[in-house]
Short mmCIF file of C-alpha atoms in Angstrom, two decimals:
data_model
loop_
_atom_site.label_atom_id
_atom_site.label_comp_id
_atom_site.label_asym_id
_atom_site.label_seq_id
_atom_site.Cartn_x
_atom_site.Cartn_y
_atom_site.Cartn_z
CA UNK A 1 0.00 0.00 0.00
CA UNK A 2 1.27 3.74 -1.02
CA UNK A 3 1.90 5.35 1.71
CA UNK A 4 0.89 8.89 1.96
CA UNK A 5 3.83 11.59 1.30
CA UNK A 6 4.28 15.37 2.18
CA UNK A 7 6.22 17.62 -0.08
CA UNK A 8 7.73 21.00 1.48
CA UNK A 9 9.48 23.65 -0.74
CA UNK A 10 11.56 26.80 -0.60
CA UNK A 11 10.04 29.38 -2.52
CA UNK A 12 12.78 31.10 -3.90
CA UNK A 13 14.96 28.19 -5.15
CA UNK A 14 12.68 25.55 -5.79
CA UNK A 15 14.12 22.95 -3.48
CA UNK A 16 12.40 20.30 -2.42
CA UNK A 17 11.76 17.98 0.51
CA UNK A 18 9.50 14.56 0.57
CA UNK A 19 8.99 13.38 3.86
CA UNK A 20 6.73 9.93 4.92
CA UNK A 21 4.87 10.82 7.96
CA UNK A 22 3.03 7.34 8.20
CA UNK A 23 6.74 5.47 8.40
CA UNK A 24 8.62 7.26 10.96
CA UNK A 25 8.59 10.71 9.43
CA UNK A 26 11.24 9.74 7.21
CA UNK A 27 12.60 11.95 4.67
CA UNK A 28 12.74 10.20 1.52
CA UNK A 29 13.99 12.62 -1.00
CA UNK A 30 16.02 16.02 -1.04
CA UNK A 31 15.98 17.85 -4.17
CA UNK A 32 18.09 21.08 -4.44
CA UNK A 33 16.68 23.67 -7.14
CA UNK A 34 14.21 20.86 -7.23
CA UNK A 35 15.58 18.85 -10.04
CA UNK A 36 14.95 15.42 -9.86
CA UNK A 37 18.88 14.83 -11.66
CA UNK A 38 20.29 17.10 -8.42
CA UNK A 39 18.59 13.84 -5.98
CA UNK A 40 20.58 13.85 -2.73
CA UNK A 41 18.93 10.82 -0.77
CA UNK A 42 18.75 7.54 -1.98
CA UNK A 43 15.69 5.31 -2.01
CA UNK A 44 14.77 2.08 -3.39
CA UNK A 45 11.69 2.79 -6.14
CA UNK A 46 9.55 0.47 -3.87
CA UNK A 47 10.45 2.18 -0.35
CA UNK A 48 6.89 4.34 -0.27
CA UNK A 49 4.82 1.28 -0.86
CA UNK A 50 5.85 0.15 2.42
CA UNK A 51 7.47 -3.20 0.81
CA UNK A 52 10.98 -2.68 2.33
CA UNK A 53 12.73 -2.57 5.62
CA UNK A 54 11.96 1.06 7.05
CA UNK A 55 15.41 1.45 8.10
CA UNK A 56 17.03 1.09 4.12
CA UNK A 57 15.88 4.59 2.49
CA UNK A 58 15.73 7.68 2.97
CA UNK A 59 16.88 9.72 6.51
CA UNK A 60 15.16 6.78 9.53
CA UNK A 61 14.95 8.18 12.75
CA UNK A 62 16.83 5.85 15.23
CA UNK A 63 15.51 5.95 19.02
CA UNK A 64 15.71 5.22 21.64
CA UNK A 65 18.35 2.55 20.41
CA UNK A 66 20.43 3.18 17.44
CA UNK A 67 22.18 0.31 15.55
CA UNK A 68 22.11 -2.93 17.58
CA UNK A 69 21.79 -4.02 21.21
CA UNK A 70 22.76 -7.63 22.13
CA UNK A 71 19.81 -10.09 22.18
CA UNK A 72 16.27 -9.43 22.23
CA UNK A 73 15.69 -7.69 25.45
CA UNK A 74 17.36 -4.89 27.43
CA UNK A 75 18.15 -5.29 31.17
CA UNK A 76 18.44 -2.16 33.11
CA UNK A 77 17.85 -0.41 36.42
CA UNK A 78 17.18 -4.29 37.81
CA UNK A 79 13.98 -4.65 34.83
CA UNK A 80 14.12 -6.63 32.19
CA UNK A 81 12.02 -4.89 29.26
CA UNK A 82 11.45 -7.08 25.80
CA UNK A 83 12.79 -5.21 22.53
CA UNK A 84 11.92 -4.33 18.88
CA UNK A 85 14.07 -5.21 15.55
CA UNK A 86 15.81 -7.84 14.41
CA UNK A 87 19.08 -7.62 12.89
CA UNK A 88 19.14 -11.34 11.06
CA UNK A 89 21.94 -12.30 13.62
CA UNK A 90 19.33 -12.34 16.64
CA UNK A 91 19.69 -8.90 17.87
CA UNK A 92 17.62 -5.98 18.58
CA UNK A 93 18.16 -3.17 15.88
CA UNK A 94 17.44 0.92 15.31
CA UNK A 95 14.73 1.29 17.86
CA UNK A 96 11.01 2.07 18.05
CA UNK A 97 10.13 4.80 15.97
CA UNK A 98 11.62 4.19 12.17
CA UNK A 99 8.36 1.76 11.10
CA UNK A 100 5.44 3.67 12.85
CA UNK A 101 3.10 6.28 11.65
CA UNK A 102 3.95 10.19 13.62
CA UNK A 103 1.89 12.90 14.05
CA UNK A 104 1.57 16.03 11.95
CA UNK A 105 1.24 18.80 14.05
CA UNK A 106 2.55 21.68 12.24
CA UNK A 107 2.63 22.44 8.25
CA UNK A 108 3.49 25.42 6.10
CA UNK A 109 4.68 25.21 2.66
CA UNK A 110 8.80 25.15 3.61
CA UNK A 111 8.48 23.22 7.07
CA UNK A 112 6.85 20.11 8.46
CA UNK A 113 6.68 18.98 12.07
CA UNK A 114 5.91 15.49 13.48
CA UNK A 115 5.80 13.64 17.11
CA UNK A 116 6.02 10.38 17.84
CA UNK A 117 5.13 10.25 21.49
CA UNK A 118 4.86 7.50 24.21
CA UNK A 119 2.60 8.50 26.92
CA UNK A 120 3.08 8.16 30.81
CA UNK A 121 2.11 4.64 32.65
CA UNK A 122 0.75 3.13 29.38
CA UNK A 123 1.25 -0.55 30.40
CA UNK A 124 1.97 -2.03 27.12
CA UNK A 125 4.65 0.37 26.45
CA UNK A 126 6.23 -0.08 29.88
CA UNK A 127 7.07 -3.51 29.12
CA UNK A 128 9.08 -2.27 26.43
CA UNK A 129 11.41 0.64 27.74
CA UNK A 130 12.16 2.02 31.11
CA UNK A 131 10.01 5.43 30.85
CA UNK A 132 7.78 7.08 28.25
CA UNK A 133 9.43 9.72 25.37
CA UNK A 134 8.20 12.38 23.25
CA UNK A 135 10.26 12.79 20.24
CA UNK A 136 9.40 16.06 17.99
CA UNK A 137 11.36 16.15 14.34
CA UNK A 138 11.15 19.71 12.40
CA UNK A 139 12.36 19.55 8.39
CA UNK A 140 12.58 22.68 6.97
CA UNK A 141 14.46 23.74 3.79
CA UNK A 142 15.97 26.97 2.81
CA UNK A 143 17.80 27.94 0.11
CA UNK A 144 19.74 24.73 -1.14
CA UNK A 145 19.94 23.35 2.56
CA UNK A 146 17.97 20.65 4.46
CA UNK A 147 18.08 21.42 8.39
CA UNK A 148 16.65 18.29 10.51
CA UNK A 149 15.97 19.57 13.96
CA UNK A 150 15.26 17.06 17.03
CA UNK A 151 13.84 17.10 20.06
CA UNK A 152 13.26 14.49 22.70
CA UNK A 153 11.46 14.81 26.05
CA UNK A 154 11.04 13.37 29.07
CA UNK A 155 7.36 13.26 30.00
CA UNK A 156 7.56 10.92 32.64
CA UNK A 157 8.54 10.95 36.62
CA UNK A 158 11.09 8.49 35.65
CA UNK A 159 14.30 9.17 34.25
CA UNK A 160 14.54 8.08 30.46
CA UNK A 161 17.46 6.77 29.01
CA UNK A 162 18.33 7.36 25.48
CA UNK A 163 20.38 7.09 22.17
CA UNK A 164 19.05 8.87 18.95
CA UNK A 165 20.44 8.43 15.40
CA UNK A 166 19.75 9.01 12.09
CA UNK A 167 20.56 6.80 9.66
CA UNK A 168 20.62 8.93 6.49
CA UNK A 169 21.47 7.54 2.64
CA UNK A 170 22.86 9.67 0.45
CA UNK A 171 24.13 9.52 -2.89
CA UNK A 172 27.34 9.82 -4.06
CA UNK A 173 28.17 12.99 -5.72
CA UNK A 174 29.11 12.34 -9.76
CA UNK A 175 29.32 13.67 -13.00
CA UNK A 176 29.60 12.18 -16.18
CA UNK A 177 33.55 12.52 -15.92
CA UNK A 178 34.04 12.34 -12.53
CA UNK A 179 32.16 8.37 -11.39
CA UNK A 180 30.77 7.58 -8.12
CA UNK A 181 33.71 5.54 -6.93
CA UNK A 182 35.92 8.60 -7.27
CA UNK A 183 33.83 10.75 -5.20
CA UNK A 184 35.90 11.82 -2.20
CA UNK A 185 34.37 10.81 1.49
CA UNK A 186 35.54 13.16 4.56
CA UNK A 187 34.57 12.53 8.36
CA UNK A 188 36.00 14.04 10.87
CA UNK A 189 36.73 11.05 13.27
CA UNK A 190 39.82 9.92 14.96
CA UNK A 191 38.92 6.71 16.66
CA UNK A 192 36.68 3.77 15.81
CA UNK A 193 34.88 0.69 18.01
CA UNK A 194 36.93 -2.77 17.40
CA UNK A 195 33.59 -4.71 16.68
CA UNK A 196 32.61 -8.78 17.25
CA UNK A 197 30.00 -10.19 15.70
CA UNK A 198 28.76 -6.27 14.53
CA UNK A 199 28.56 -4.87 18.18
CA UNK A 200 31.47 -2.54 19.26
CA UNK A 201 33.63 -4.52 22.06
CA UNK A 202 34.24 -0.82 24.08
CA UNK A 203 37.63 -0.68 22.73
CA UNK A 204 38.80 2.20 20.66
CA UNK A 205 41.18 1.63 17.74
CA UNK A 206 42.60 4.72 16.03
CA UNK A 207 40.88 5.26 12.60
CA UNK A 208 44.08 4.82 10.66
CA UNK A 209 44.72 2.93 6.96
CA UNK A 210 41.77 1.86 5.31
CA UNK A 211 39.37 3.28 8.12
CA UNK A 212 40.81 6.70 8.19
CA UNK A 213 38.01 9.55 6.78
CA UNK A 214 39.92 12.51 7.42
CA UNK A 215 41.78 12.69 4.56
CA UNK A 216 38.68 12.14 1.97
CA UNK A 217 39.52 9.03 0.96
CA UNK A 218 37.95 7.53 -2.56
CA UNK A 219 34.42 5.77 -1.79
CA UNK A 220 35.68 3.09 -4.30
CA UNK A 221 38.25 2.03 -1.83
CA UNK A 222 35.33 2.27 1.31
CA UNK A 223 33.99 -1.09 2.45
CA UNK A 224 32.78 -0.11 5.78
CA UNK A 225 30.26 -0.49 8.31
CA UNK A 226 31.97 0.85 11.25
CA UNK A 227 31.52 2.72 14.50
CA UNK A 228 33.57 6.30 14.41
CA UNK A 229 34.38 8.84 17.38
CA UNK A 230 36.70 11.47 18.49
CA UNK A 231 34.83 13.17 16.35
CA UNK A 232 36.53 17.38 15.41
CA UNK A 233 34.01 19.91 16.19
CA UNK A 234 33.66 23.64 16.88
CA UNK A 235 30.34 23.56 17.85
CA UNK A 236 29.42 21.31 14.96
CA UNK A 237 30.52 18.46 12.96
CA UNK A 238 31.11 19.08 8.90
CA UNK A 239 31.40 16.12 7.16
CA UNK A 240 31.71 16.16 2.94
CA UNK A 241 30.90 13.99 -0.73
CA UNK A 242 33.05 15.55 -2.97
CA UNK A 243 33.01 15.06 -6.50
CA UNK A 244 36.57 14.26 -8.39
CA UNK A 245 36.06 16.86 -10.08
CA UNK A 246 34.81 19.24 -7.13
CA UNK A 247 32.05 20.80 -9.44
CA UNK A 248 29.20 18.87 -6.89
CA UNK A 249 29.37 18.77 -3.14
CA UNK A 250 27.21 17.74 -0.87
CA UNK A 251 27.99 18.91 3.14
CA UNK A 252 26.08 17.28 6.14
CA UNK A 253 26.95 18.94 9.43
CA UNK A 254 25.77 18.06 12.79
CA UNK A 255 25.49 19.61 16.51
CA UNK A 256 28.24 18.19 18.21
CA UNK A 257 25.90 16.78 21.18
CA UNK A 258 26.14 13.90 17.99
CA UNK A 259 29.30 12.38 19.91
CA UNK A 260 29.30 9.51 17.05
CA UNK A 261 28.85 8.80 13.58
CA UNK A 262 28.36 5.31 11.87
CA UNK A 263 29.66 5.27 8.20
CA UNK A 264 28.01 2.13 6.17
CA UNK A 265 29.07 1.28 2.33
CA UNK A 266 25.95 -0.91 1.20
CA UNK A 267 27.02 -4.14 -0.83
CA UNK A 268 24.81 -2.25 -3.68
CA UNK A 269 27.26 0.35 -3.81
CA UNK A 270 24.95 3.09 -5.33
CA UNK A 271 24.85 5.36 -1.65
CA UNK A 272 26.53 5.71 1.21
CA UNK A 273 25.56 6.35 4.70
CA UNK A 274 26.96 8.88 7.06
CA UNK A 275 25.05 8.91 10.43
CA UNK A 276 25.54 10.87 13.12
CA UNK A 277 24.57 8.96 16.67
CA UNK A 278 24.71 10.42 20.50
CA UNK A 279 26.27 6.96 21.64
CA UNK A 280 27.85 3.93 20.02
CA UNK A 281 25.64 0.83 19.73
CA UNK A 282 24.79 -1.49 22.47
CA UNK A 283 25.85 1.55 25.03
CA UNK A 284 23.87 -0.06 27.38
CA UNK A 285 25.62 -2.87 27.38
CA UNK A 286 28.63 -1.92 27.23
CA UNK A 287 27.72 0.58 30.38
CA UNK A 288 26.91 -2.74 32.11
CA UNK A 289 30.10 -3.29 31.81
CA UNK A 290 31.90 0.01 32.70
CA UNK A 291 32.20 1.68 29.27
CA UNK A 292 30.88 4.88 28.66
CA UNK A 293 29.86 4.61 25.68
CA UNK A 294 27.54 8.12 24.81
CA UNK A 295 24.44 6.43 26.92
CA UNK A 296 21.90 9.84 27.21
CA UNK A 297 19.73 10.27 30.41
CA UNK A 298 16.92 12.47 31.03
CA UNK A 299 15.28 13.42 34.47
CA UNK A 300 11.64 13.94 34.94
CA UNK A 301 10.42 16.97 32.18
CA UNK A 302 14.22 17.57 30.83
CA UNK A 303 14.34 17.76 27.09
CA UNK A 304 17.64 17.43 24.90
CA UNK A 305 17.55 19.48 21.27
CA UNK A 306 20.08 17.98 18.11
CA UNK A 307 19.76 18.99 14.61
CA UNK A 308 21.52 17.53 11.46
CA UNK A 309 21.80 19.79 8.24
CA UNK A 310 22.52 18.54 4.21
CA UNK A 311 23.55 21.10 1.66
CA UNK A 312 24.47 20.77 -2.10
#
């Protein structure tokens, strides 16, 4: 079944936004100048019928887990609460929020607004996470920019532990002399998680040789799906897709309250996916076990605000 899509556009460029408010407020498409050749987001063609995994288009909205946690269920503050998501390997994956419809609540022709919310004492939901959330996403373009802007809540008398992600796919930046594979990648990151079994162990490796992104390595010569910190900010976090030939760019920046970023070459090779996380996966887990790995808490009515923000 179709599911029902909301365009926004800036006025005085043209540009373009799609966004899927009945699967996780996901934005599926960002068109600078609106030209369907300038596409900045990647999609599969059958993504709005609902017929694939809601976390393999567009920009999903990770919470409150992003990535994977070990097995099925999380165990924390002595409760035992059953999870979402599986990962093929028997593991909880991305959260609640990614597959499930979200609530308009505000529209106007160059911004949309949504909320997923989880409300106080609601006894099916309390079986699945230690205290209810509120999670309000703005989209708003501007010129030839996309800003994301996030905000989660704590409704509850409970404190509310969190990670948030978003899990964006973008295209790589080409020209008809300058091919994908010799696009030029750029993150900012000086460490990276030693994984087992696609969980970080807690260790951090530096992000040297064929992991190292601050040098803008070739995507051709990417094959990653890796866990990156130590990330270099002054109040924000640029990251790049350059075309060989520099004449197309496309520049995603983040607040720096993103203290990760997971960067994911797909087998298909047609996108890549740069995105920005407040903690590394299985961070509870690996809390359990004395690593601090990013793990967000919020006391009774405290809110936390992070935005993300593509340009071409």
């Amino acid at each position: 079944m179709t599911q029902p899509l909301v365009q926004i556009t800036d006025a005085a460029t043209g540009s373009q936004a799609t966004i899927m408010p009945g699967l996780g407020f996901n934005c599926v498409s960002f068109r600078p100048g609106g030209r369907e050749q300038d596409e900045v987001l990647w999609s599969l063609p059958e993504f709005t019928l609902g017929q694939q995994r809601p976390s393999r288009s567009g920009t999903p909205i990770l919470f409150p887990y992003p990535g994977r946690l070990h097995g099925k269920q999380l165990n924390y503050a002595d409760r035992t609460y059953a999870l979402d998501g599986d990962d093929g390997r028997g593991n909880a994956i991305h959260g609640y929020v990614l597959g499930r419809p979200w609530q308009v609540i505000e529209q106007s022709n160059a911004r949309l607004v949504g909320r997923f919310a989880v409300p106080p004492n609601d006894p099916e939901w309390s079986k699945r996470w230690p205290a209810a959330f509120e999670l309000t996403v703005a989209y708003e373009v501007h010129g030839r920019a996309l800003r994301c802007t996030i905000d989660v809540k704590n409704p509850d008398d409970k404190q509310l532990p969190f990670g948030l992600g978003l899990h964006p796919w973008f295209r790589l930046p080409a020209t008809p002399n300058s091919p994908a594979d010799d696009a030029r990648v750029t993150v900012p990151a000086s460490q990276r998680y030693e994984q087992s079994n696609m969980l970080p162990t807690g260790r951090l490796l530096p992000a040297k040789g064929s992991f190292d992104l601050q040098h803008g390595p070739r995507f051709g010569d990417l094959k990653l799906d890796d866990v990156y910190t130590g990330l270099t900010s002054a109040g924000l976090v640029r990251t790049s897709l350059v075309s060989a030939d520099q004449s197309r760019r496309v520049d995603i920046t983040f607040s720096d309250n993103f203290s990760h970023c997971v960067v994911f070459t797909p087998a298909h090779r047609e996108a890549i996916c740069v995105e920005p996380y407040t903690c590394a996966p299985d961070a509870y887990e690996l809390l359990a076990e004395g690593v601090n790995a990013g793990l967000r808490t919020l006391a009774a009515g405290e809110s936390a605000r992070y935005w993300m923000r593509i340009e071409a």
